[in-house]
Amino acid sequence: MTATIIDGKTIAAELRGKITADVARVTQAHGHVPGIAVVLVGEDPASSVYVRTKAKAVAEAGMRAFDYKLPATTSEADLLALIAKLNADDNVNGILVQLPLPPQIDAHKIIFAIDAAKDVDGFHPINVGRLASGLPALVPCTPLGCLRLVKSVHSTLAGMEAVVVGRSNTVGKPVTQLLLKENATVTVTHSKTRDLPAVCRRADLLIVAIGKPELVRADWIKPGATVIDVGINRVTGDDGKPRIVGDVAFEEAVQVAGAITPVPGGVGPMTIACLLLNTLRAGCVQKGILGPKI
Ligand code: NDP
């Protein structure tokens, strides 16, 4: 038997359709077009692609994108001055500073300087703390997307044995908080975890975010488990051509899992859709408008 493929592309397209309709509601009824500022410092090729994709998705949803492309030599003071300007701009509901930043800039300082109400990446310590305290918060986009994918195959996560592989601030930790909120029993693992395959085999729900191409093999997966693969790894295929693979060995895992996300076409498209949703929500809160019921 092979697993159900969790089609992130289709689920993200549906979500984006609902967001576009809600942006139209906000724009028509309240005369406000939600807007996001996307700040790119330097010319990292992967970051440039992400920023272009994000700007296109923002425009397609009927929102405003304010793009700032700054040279790699930008000083921390100049970037902080831009953040202060964007914090004060009523047309900007969300601020996203693409990471990584050049070495002369302290990323923590920049994240801290963003108004927490406009922190659509959900990285500001206020949002991190609110999420951990179970309070309403802007939550990082990739974990939000993962949860929506899980919910496309499970109506409830209560009591479910979940294992998260990876403990980054961007994925592993926030997804753990979301799973706890859903009443799953969560184990968080990392590079120092002993006998990782055995821990993974306990999971009814396995979420992997490590950045190691196809590390998770079929015999790490409990038969019938749901597997969410966050990894995006650029490798060279047997034919010598570049390709993208996840952190899970998909071809073999699909034979064991009950449901699994592909890479590409799983978590990736959901991240962008959730960025749009965060921007729309942030805009509604800032303007005192009833938020989207999405
Ligand atoms: P980080 O490098 O920030 O964190 C990686 C985590 O994985 C760390 O906690 C690390 O452990 C752990 N880890 C590394 N190697 C192993 C191992 N052999 N066994 C167990 N744990 C290990 O990565 P991110 O969380 O930012 O990203 C992870 C992956 O997800 C990457 O491929 C990235 O490209 C992708 N990604 C995809 C997104 C999407 O939209 N689809 C968005 C964000 C990321 P330790 O803490 O001990 O070092």
mmCIF file of C-alpha atoms and ligand atoms in Angstrom:
data_model
loop_
_atom_site.group_PDB
_atom_site.id
_atom_site.type_symbol
_atom_site.label_atom_id
_atom_site.label_comp_id
_atom_site.label_asym_id
_atom_site.label_seq_id
_atom_site.Cartn_x
_atom_site.Cartn_y
_atom_site.Cartn_z
ATOM 1 C CA MET A 1 0.000 0.000 0.000
ATOM 2 C CA THR A 2 1.247 3.497 -0.686
ATOM 3 C CA ALA A 3 0.559 6.603 1.370
ATOM 4 C CA THR A 4 -1.933 9.354 0.642
ATOM 5 C CA ILE A 5 0.014 12.249 -0.861
ATOM 6 C CA ILE A 6 -0.739 15.477 0.984
ATOM 7 C CA ASP A 7 -0.890 17.908 -1.923
ATOM 8 C CA GLY A 8 0.427 21.173 -0.495
ATOM 9 C CA LYS A 9 0.182 22.916 -3.850
ATOM 10 C CA THR A 10 -3.583 22.370 -4.107
ATOM 11 C CA ILE A 11 -4.253 23.059 -0.416
ATOM 12 C CA ALA A 12 -2.185 26.272 -0.637
ATOM 13 C CA ALA A 13 -4.017 27.361 -3.821
ATOM 14 C CA GLU A 14 -7.377 26.910 -2.044
ATOM 15 C CA LEU A 15 -6.140 28.902 0.936
ATOM 16 C CA ARG A 16 -4.824 31.670 -1.327
ATOM 17 C CA GLY A 17 -8.209 31.825 -3.075
ATOM 18 C CA LYS A 18 -9.929 32.410 0.283
ATOM 19 C CA ILE A 19 -7.335 35.021 1.270
ATOM 20 C CA THR A 20 -7.793 36.880 -2.048
ATOM 21 C CA ALA A 21 -11.568 36.989 -1.462
ATOM 22 C CA ASP A 22 -11.047 38.295 2.064
ATOM 23 C CA VAL A 23 -8.552 40.943 0.921
ATOM 24 C CA ALA A 24 -11.284 42.152 -1.480
ATOM 25 C CA ARG A 25 -13.756 42.300 1.461
ATOM 26 C CA VAL A 26 -11.334 44.383 3.549
ATOM 27 C CA THR A 27 -10.444 46.653 0.632
ATOM 28 C CA GLN A 28 -14.051 47.283 -0.471
ATOM 29 C CA ALA A 29 -15.710 47.579 2.928
ATOM 30 C CA HIS A 30 -12.954 49.420 4.754
ATOM 31 C CA GLY A 31 -10.958 51.167 2.026
ATOM 32 C CA HIS A 32 -7.704 49.611 3.193
ATOM 33 C CA VAL A 33 -5.427 47.484 1.005
ATOM 34 C CA PRO A 34 -3.304 45.221 3.251
ATOM 35 C CA GLY A 35 0.392 45.725 2.545
ATOM 36 C CA ILE A 36 3.665 43.994 3.340
ATOM 37 C CA ALA A 37 7.226 45.344 3.154
ATOM 38 C CA VAL A 38 9.767 42.757 2.041
ATOM 39 C CA VAL A 39 13.367 43.719 2.792
ATOM 40 C CA LEU A 40 16.282 41.959 1.121
ATOM 41 C CA VAL A 41 19.859 42.847 2.070
ATOM 42 C CA GLY A 42 22.508 41.589 -0.346
ATOM 43 C CA GLU A 43 22.164 39.255 -3.305
ATOM 44 C CA ASP A 44 22.028 35.722 -1.905
ATOM 45 C CA PRO A 45 20.547 33.817 -4.908
ATOM 46 C CA ALA A 46 18.173 31.601 -2.855
ATOM 47 C CA SER A 47 16.926 34.633 -0.866
ATOM 48 C CA SER A 48 16.378 36.602 -4.094
ATOM 49 C CA VAL A 49 14.201 33.766 -5.468
ATOM 50 C CA TYR A 50 12.181 33.567 -2.213
ATOM 51 C CA VAL A 51 11.640 37.334 -2.202
ATOM 52 C CA ARG A 52 10.495 37.381 -5.848
ATOM 53 C CA THR A 53 8.069 34.492 -5.221
ATOM 54 C CA LYS A 54 6.675 36.215 -2.129
ATOM 55 C CA ALA A 55 6.192 39.568 -3.932
ATOM 56 C CA LYS A 56 4.338 37.820 -6.800
ATOM 57 C CA ALA A 57 2.024 35.966 -4.386
ATOM 58 C CA VAL A 58 1.284 39.199 -2.480
ATOM 59 C CA ALA A 59 0.282 40.982 -5.714
ATOM 60 C CA GLU A 60 -1.879 38.029 -6.826
ATOM 61 C CA ALA A 61 -3.793 38.189 -3.533
ATOM 62 C CA GLY A 62 -4.624 41.852 -4.190
ATOM 63 C CA MET A 63 -2.307 43.122 -1.465
ATOM 64 C CA ARG A 64 0.387 45.760 -1.754
ATOM 65 C CA ALA A 65 4.048 44.738 -1.753
ATOM 66 C CA PHE A 66 6.688 47.299 -0.820
ATOM 67 C CA ASP A 67 10.044 45.940 -1.955
ATOM 68 C CA TYR A 68 13.333 47.115 -0.486
ATOM 69 C CA LYS A 69 16.529 45.770 -2.033
ATOM 70 C CA LEU A 70 19.543 47.020 -0.108
ATOM 71 C CA PRO A 71 23.238 46.461 -0.883
ATOM 72 C CA ALA A 72 25.186 43.780 1.032
ATOM 73 C CA THR A 73 27.259 46.598 2.590
ATOM 74 C CA THR A 74 24.200 48.155 4.324
ATOM 75 C CA SER A 75 24.997 49.097 7.924
ATOM 76 C CA GLU A 76 22.953 47.896 10.897
ATOM 77 C CA ALA A 77 22.047 51.532 11.667
ATOM 78 C CA ASP A 78 20.680 52.088 8.157
ATOM 79 C CA LEU A 79 18.580 48.912 8.316
ATOM 80 C CA LEU A 80 17.258 49.908 11.760
ATOM 81 C CA ALA A 81 16.315 53.328 10.326
ATOM 82 C CA LEU A 82 14.353 51.629 7.531
ATOM 83 C CA ILE A 83 12.560 49.386 10.051
ATOM 84 C CA ALA A 84 11.593 52.463 12.114
ATOM 85 C CA LYS A 85 10.174 54.089 8.973
ATOM 86 C CA LEU A 86 8.168 50.959 8.077
ATOM 87 C CA ASN A 87 6.893 50.603 11.677
ATOM 88 C CA ALA A 88 5.463 54.129 11.401
ATOM 89 C CA ASP A 89 3.914 53.650 7.935
ATOM 90 C CA ASP A 90 0.145 52.971 8.121
ATOM 91 C CA ASN A 91 0.135 51.357 4.673
ATOM 92 C CA VAL A 92 2.585 48.681 5.850
ATOM 93 C CA ASN A 93 0.820 45.974 7.879
ATOM 94 C CA GLY A 94 3.580 43.393 7.739
ATOM 95 C CA ILE A 95 7.389 43.611 7.705
ATOM 96 C CA LEU A 96 9.511 40.730 6.518
ATOM 97 C CA VAL A 97 13.299 40.958 6.610
ATOM 98 C CA GLN A 98 14.700 38.083 4.580
ATOM 99 C CA LEU A 99 17.288 36.057 6.528
ATOM 100 C CA PRO A 100 20.201 35.422 6.567
ATOM 101 C CA LEU A 101 21.590 38.956 6.910
ATOM 102 C CA PRO A 102 25.207 39.972 6.159
ATOM 103 C CA PRO A 103 27.646 39.516 9.076
ATOM 104 C CA GLN A 104 27.828 43.224 10.040
ATOM 105 C CA ILE A 105 24.120 43.114 10.974
ATOM 106 C CA ASP A 106 22.824 41.440 14.156
ATOM 107 C CA ALA A 107 19.647 39.609 13.033
ATOM 108 C CA HIS A 108 18.299 39.475 16.620
ATOM 109 C CA LYS A 109 18.553 43.263 16.908
ATOM 110 C CA ILE A 110 16.664 43.707 13.637
ATOM 111 C CA ILE A 111 13.899 41.245 14.556
ATOM 112 C CA PHE A 112 13.525 42.938 17.945
ATOM 113 C CA ALA A 113 13.193 46.352 16.254
ATOM 114 C CA ILE A 114 10.191 45.279 14.137
ATOM 115 C CA ASP A 115 6.836 46.301 15.653
ATOM 116 C CA ALA A 116 5.505 42.972 17.057
ATOM 117 C CA ALA A 117 2.093 43.772 15.511
ATOM 118 C CA LYS A 118 3.745 43.836 12.051
ATOM 119 C CA ASP A 119 6.015 40.820 12.633
ATOM 120 C CA VAL A 120 4.395 38.547 10.016
ATOM 121 C CA ASP A 121 7.331 36.092 10.278
ATOM 122 C CA GLY A 122 6.440 35.536 13.949
ATOM 123 C CA PHE A 123 10.079 35.745 15.076
ATOM 124 C CA HIS A 124 9.797 38.698 17.515
ATOM 125 C CA PRO A 125 10.284 37.590 21.148
ATOM 126 C CA ILE A 126 6.840 39.010 22.012
ATOM 127 C CA ASN A 127 5.171 36.734 19.459
ATOM 128 C CA VAL A 128 7.384 33.784 20.446
ATOM 129 C CA GLY A 129 6.391 34.320 24.096
ATOM 130 C CA ARG A 130 2.706 34.797 23.311
ATOM 131 C CA LEU A 131 2.666 31.551 21.303
ATOM 132 C CA ALA A 132 4.405 29.686 24.140
ATOM 133 C CA SER A 133 1.882 31.150 26.634
ATOM 134 C CA GLY A 134 -1.081 30.069 24.497
ATOM 135 C CA LEU A 135 -2.036 33.695 23.715
ATOM 136 C CA PRO A 136 -3.037 35.023 20.277
ATOM 137 C CA ALA A 137 0.178 35.673 18.323
ATOM 138 C CA LEU A 138 1.642 36.059 14.882
ATOM 139 C CA VAL A 139 2.987 32.534 14.345
ATOM 140 C CA PRO A 140 5.863 31.607 11.956
ATOM 141 C CA CYS A 141 4.512 30.750 8.500
ATOM 142 C CA THR A 142 6.104 27.321 7.905
ATOM 143 C CA PRO A 143 4.786 25.768 11.169
ATOM 144 C CA LEU A 144 1.342 27.253 10.453
ATOM 145 C CA GLY A 145 1.457 25.636 7.021
ATOM 146 C CA CYS A 146 2.544 22.283 8.509
ATOM 147 C CA LEU A 147 -0.403 22.307 10.907
ATOM 148 C CA ARG A 148 -2.878 23.020 8.106
ATOM 149 C CA LEU A 149 -1.448 20.086 6.129
ATOM 150 C CA VAL A 150 -1.771 17.783 9.152
ATOM 151 C CA LYS A 151 -5.351 18.925 9.649
ATOM 152 C CA SER A 152 -6.144 18.076 6.031
ATOM 153 C CA VAL A 153 -5.805 14.411 7.031
ATOM 154 C CA HIS A 154 -6.617 14.453 10.797
ATOM 155 C CA SER A 155 -9.673 16.171 12.220
ATOM 156 C CA THR A 156 -8.139 16.068 15.707
ATOM 157 C CA LEU A 157 -4.592 15.736 17.019
ATOM 158 C CA ALA A 158 -5.655 15.150 20.631
ATOM 159 C CA GLY A 159 -3.578 12.415 22.261
ATOM 160 C CA MET A 160 -1.579 11.808 19.098
ATOM 161 C CA GLU A 161 2.073 10.770 19.522
ATOM 162 C CA ALA A 162 3.996 13.438 17.564
ATOM 163 C CA VAL A 163 7.756 13.562 17.004
ATOM 164 C CA VAL A 164 9.415 16.740 15.701
ATOM 165 C CA VAL A 165 12.910 16.335 14.236
ATOM 166 C CA GLY A 166 14.824 19.643 14.457
ATOM 167 C CA ARG A 167 14.553 22.409 17.078
ATOM 168 C CA SER A 168 15.118 25.615 15.109
ATOM 169 C CA ASN A 169 13.369 28.856 16.038
ATOM 170 C CA THR A 170 11.869 29.003 12.545
ATOM 171 C CA VAL A 171 10.320 25.521 12.384
ATOM 172 C CA GLY A 172 10.984 22.926 15.119
ATOM 173 C CA LYS A 173 10.194 25.001 18.222
ATOM 174 C CA PRO A 174 7.109 26.857 16.943
ATOM 175 C CA VAL A 175 5.613 23.719 15.355
ATOM 176 C CA THR A 176 6.066 22.004 18.740
ATOM 177 C CA GLN A 177 4.050 24.789 20.404
ATOM 178 C CA LEU A 178 1.278 24.461 17.820
ATOM 179 C CA LEU A 179 1.105 20.685 18.292
ATOM 180 C CA LEU A 180 0.934 21.087 22.090
ATOM 181 C CA LYS A 181 -1.901 23.555 21.646
ATOM 182 C CA GLU A 182 -3.690 20.861 19.617
ATOM 183 C CA ASN A 183 -3.220 18.430 22.548
ATOM 184 C CA ALA A 184 -0.730 16.133 20.814
ATOM 185 C CA THR A 185 1.942 14.445 22.957
ATOM 186 C CA VAL A 186 5.133 15.924 21.521
ATOM 187 C CA THR A 187 8.743 14.750 21.553
ATOM 188 C CA VAL A 188 11.309 17.205 20.161
ATOM 189 C CA THR A 189 14.530 15.733 18.782
ATOM 190 C CA HIS A 190 17.796 17.194 17.453
ATOM 191 C CA SER A 191 21.350 16.347 16.472
ATOM 192 C CA LYS A 192 22.208 15.046 19.972
ATOM 193 C CA THR A 193 19.176 12.749 20.276
ATOM 194 C CA ARG A 194 20.125 9.138 21.028
ATOM 195 C CA ASP A 195 18.780 6.489 18.636
ATOM 196 C CA LEU A 196 16.763 8.919 16.541
ATOM 197 C CA PRO A 197 15.289 6.186 14.282
ATOM 198 C CA ALA A 198 13.747 4.448 17.330
ATOM 199 C CA VAL A 199 12.239 7.720 18.597
ATOM 200 C CA CYS A 200 10.815 8.473 15.142
ATOM 201 C CA ARG A 201 9.255 5.003 14.945
ATOM 202 C CA ARG A 202 7.042 5.911 17.920
ATOM 203 C CA ALA A 203 5.395 8.711 15.970
ATOM 204 C CA ASP A 204 1.852 8.734 14.633
ATOM 205 C CA LEU A 205 2.838 12.141 13.316
ATOM 206 C CA LEU A 206 6.419 12.815 12.228
ATOM 207 C CA ILE A 207 7.488 16.363 11.317
ATOM 208 C CA VAL A 208 11.020 16.622 9.952
ATOM 209 C CA ALA A 209 12.913 19.947 9.592
ATOM 210 C CA ILE A 210 16.660 19.350 9.631
ATOM 211 C CA GLY A 211 18.128 20.239 6.227
ATOM 212 C CA LYS A 212 19.747 16.819 5.669
ATOM 213 C CA PRO A 213 18.863 15.265 2.286
ATOM 214 C CA GLU A 214 16.785 12.079 2.694
ATOM 215 C CA LEU A 215 18.146 11.290 6.175
ATOM 216 C CA VAL A 216 14.849 9.788 7.354
ATOM 217 C CA ARG A 217 14.448 6.309 5.870
ATOM 218 C CA ALA A 218 11.444 3.999 5.542
ATOM 219 C CA ASP A 219 12.445 1.962 8.616
ATOM 220 C CA TRP A 220 12.287 5.136 10.794
ATOM 221 C CA ILE A 221 8.568 5.426 10.071
ATOM 222 C CA LYS A 222 5.741 3.687 11.934
ATOM 223 C CA PRO A 223 3.458 2.009 9.381
ATOM 224 C CA GLY A 224 0.479 4.279 8.685
ATOM 225 C CA ALA A 225 2.081 7.402 10.234
ATOM 226 C CA THR A 226 1.593 10.895 8.828
ATOM 227 C CA VAL A 227 4.887 12.418 7.661
ATOM 228 C CA ILE A 228 5.444 16.135 7.059
ATOM 229 C CA ASP A 229 8.762 16.835 5.319
ATOM 230 C CA VAL A 230 9.865 20.454 5.697
ATOM 231 C CA GLY A 231 13.358 19.990 4.232
ATOM 232 C CA ILE A 232 14.469 21.719 1.058
ATOM 233 C CA ASN A 233 17.833 20.370 -0.085
ATOM 234 C CA ARG A 234 19.511 21.060 -3.404
ATOM 235 C CA VAL A 235 21.361 17.935 -4.587
ATOM 236 C CA THR A 236 22.788 16.557 -7.824
ATOM 237 C CA GLY A 237 20.765 13.642 -9.177
ATOM 238 C CA ASP A 238 22.165 10.400 -10.663
ATOM 239 C CA ASP A 239 21.742 12.037 -14.090
ATOM 240 C CA GLY A 240 24.064 14.886 -13.009
ATOM 241 C CA LYS A 241 21.187 17.388 -12.981
ATOM 242 C CA PRO A 242 20.344 19.511 -9.932
ATOM 243 C CA ARG A 243 17.149 18.572 -8.071
ATOM 244 C CA ILE A 244 15.417 19.330 -4.817
ATOM 245 C CA VAL A 245 14.803 16.643 -2.207
ATOM 246 C CA GLY A 246 13.390 16.709 1.294
ATOM 247 C CA ASP A 247 14.766 15.404 4.590
ATOM 248 C CA VAL A 248 12.791 12.180 4.084
ATOM 249 C CA ALA A 249 13.629 9.492 1.492
ATOM 250 C CA PHE A 250 10.268 9.939 -0.238
ATOM 251 C CA GLU A 251 10.282 6.974 -2.656
ATOM 252 C CA GLU A 252 10.684 4.447 0.163
ATOM 253 C CA ALA A 253 8.789 6.367 2.871
ATOM 254 C CA VAL A 254 5.677 6.520 0.684
ATOM 255 C CA GLN A 255 5.495 2.695 0.923
ATOM 256 C CA VAL A 256 5.245 2.783 4.730
ATOM 257 C CA ALA A 257 3.556 6.048 5.745
ATOM 258 C CA GLY A 258 -0.219 6.562 5.830
ATOM 259 C CA ALA A 259 0.071 10.100 4.468
ATOM 260 C CA ILE A 260 3.106 12.112 3.374
ATOM 261 C CA THR A 261 4.019 15.493 1.885
ATOM 262 C CA PRO A 262 6.132 15.532 -1.291
ATOM 263 C CA VAL A 263 9.139 17.822 -1.834
ATOM 264 C CA PRO A 264 8.658 20.038 -3.738
ATOM 265 C CA GLY A 265 4.918 20.664 -3.612
ATOM 266 C CA GLY A 266 4.261 19.988 0.083
ATOM 267 C CA VAL A 267 5.178 22.442 2.835
ATOM 268 C CA GLY A 268 6.831 25.066 0.574
ATOM 269 C CA PRO A 269 3.649 26.452 -1.063
ATOM 270 C CA MET A 270 1.913 26.547 2.346
ATOM 271 C CA THR A 271 4.609 28.805 3.807
ATOM 272 C CA ILE A 272 3.858 31.546 1.297
ATOM 273 C CA ALA A 273 0.085 31.182 1.673
ATOM 274 C CA CYS A 274 0.454 31.523 5.464
ATOM 275 C CA LEU A 275 2.579 34.651 5.018
ATOM 276 C CA LEU A 276 -0.334 36.199 3.113
ATOM 277 C CA LEU A 277 -2.745 35.102 5.844
ATOM 278 C CA ASN A 278 -0.531 36.575 8.581
ATOM 279 C CA THR A 279 -0.343 39.890 6.687
ATOM 280 C CA LEU A 280 -4.116 40.017 6.215
ATOM 281 C CA ARG A 281 -4.703 39.174 9.901
ATOM 282 C CA ALA A 282 -2.122 41.723 11.088
ATOM 283 C CA GLY A 283 -3.721 44.392 8.876
ATOM 284 C CA CYS A 284 -7.188 43.691 10.291
ATOM 285 C CA VAL A 285 -5.937 43.899 13.894
ATOM 286 C CA GLN A 286 -4.085 47.164 13.187
ATOM 287 C CA LYS A 287 -7.117 48.769 11.529
ATOM 288 C CA GLY A 288 -9.698 47.415 13.998
ATOM 289 C CA ILE A 289 -11.401 45.400 11.234
ATOM 290 C CA LEU A 290 -13.047 42.012 11.848
ATOM 291 C CA GLY A 291 -10.397 39.417 10.897
ATOM 292 C CA PRO A 292 -10.731 36.686 8.262
ATOM 293 C CA LYS A 293 -12.472 33.463 9.287
ATOM 294 C CA ILE A 294 -10.083 31.245 7.352
HETATM 295 P P1 NDP B 1 18.282 24.798 11.052
HETATM 296 O O1 NDP B 1 19.597 24.491 10.421
HETATM 297 O O2 NDP B 1 18.049 26.117 11.679
HETATM 298 O O3 NDP B 1 17.980 23.666 12.160
HETATM 299 C C1 NDP B 1 18.188 22.332 11.875
HETATM 300 C C2 NDP B 1 17.792 21.500 13.051
HETATM 301 O O4 NDP B 1 17.960 20.134 12.686
HETATM 302 C C3 NDP B 1 18.629 21.735 14.298
HETATM 303 O O5 NDP B 1 17.803 21.729 15.441
HETATM 304 C C4 NDP B 1 19.584 20.541 14.310
HETATM 305 O O6 NDP B 1 19.942 20.082 15.597
HETATM 306 C C5 NDP B 1 18.746 19.484 13.650
HETATM 307 N N1 NDP B 1 19.571 18.460 12.991
HETATM 308 C C6 NDP B 1 20.553 18.655 12.084
HETATM 309 N N2 NDP B 1 21.098 17.466 11.718
HETATM 310 C C7 NDP B 1 20.435 16.520 12.402
HETATM 311 C C8 NDP B 1 20.548 15.115 12.472
HETATM 312 N N3 NDP B 1 21.451 14.437 11.753
HETATM 313 N N4 NDP B 1 19.723 14.455 13.306
HETATM 314 C C9 NDP B 1 18.817 15.116 14.058
HETATM 315 N N5 NDP B 1 18.664 16.449 14.033
HETATM 316 C C10 NDP B 1 19.475 17.143 13.219
HETATM 317 O O7 NDP B 1 17.198 24.497 9.911
HETATM 318 P P2 NDP B 1 15.708 25.037 9.679
HETATM 319 O O8 NDP B 1 14.800 24.538 10.742
HETATM 320 O O9 NDP B 1 15.714 26.475 9.376
HETATM 321 O O10 NDP B 1 15.374 24.272 8.312
HETATM 322 C C11 NDP B 1 15.347 22.883 8.234
HETATM 323 C C12 NDP B 1 15.045 22.485 6.800
HETATM 324 O O11 NDP B 1 13.763 23.000 6.438
HETATM 325 C C13 NDP B 1 16.023 23.046 5.765
HETATM 326 O O12 NDP B 1 16.140 22.101 4.708
HETATM 327 C C14 NDP B 1 15.317 24.277 5.238
HETATM 328 O O13 NDP B 1 15.710 24.600 3.918
HETATM 329 C C15 NDP B 1 13.885 23.810 5.277
HETATM 330 N N6 NDP B 1 12.914 24.897 5.385
HETATM 331 C C16 NDP B 1 11.848 24.851 4.542
HETATM 332 C C17 NDP B 1 10.873 25.801 4.596
HETATM 333 C C18 NDP B 1 9.710 25.662 3.698
HETATM 334 O O14 NDP B 1 9.009 26.632 3.455
HETATM 335 N N7 NDP B 1 9.425 24.462 3.173
HETATM 336 C C19 NDP B 1 10.972 26.951 5.513
HETATM 337 C C20 NDP B 1 12.081 26.854 6.456
HETATM 338 C C21 NDP B 1 13.035 25.875 6.356
HETATM 339 P P3 NDP B 1 20.808 20.973 16.651
HETATM 340 O O15 NDP B 1 19.867 21.991 17.169
HETATM 341 O O16 NDP B 1 21.230 19.975 17.669
HETATM 342 O O17 NDP B 1 21.932 21.550 15.852
#
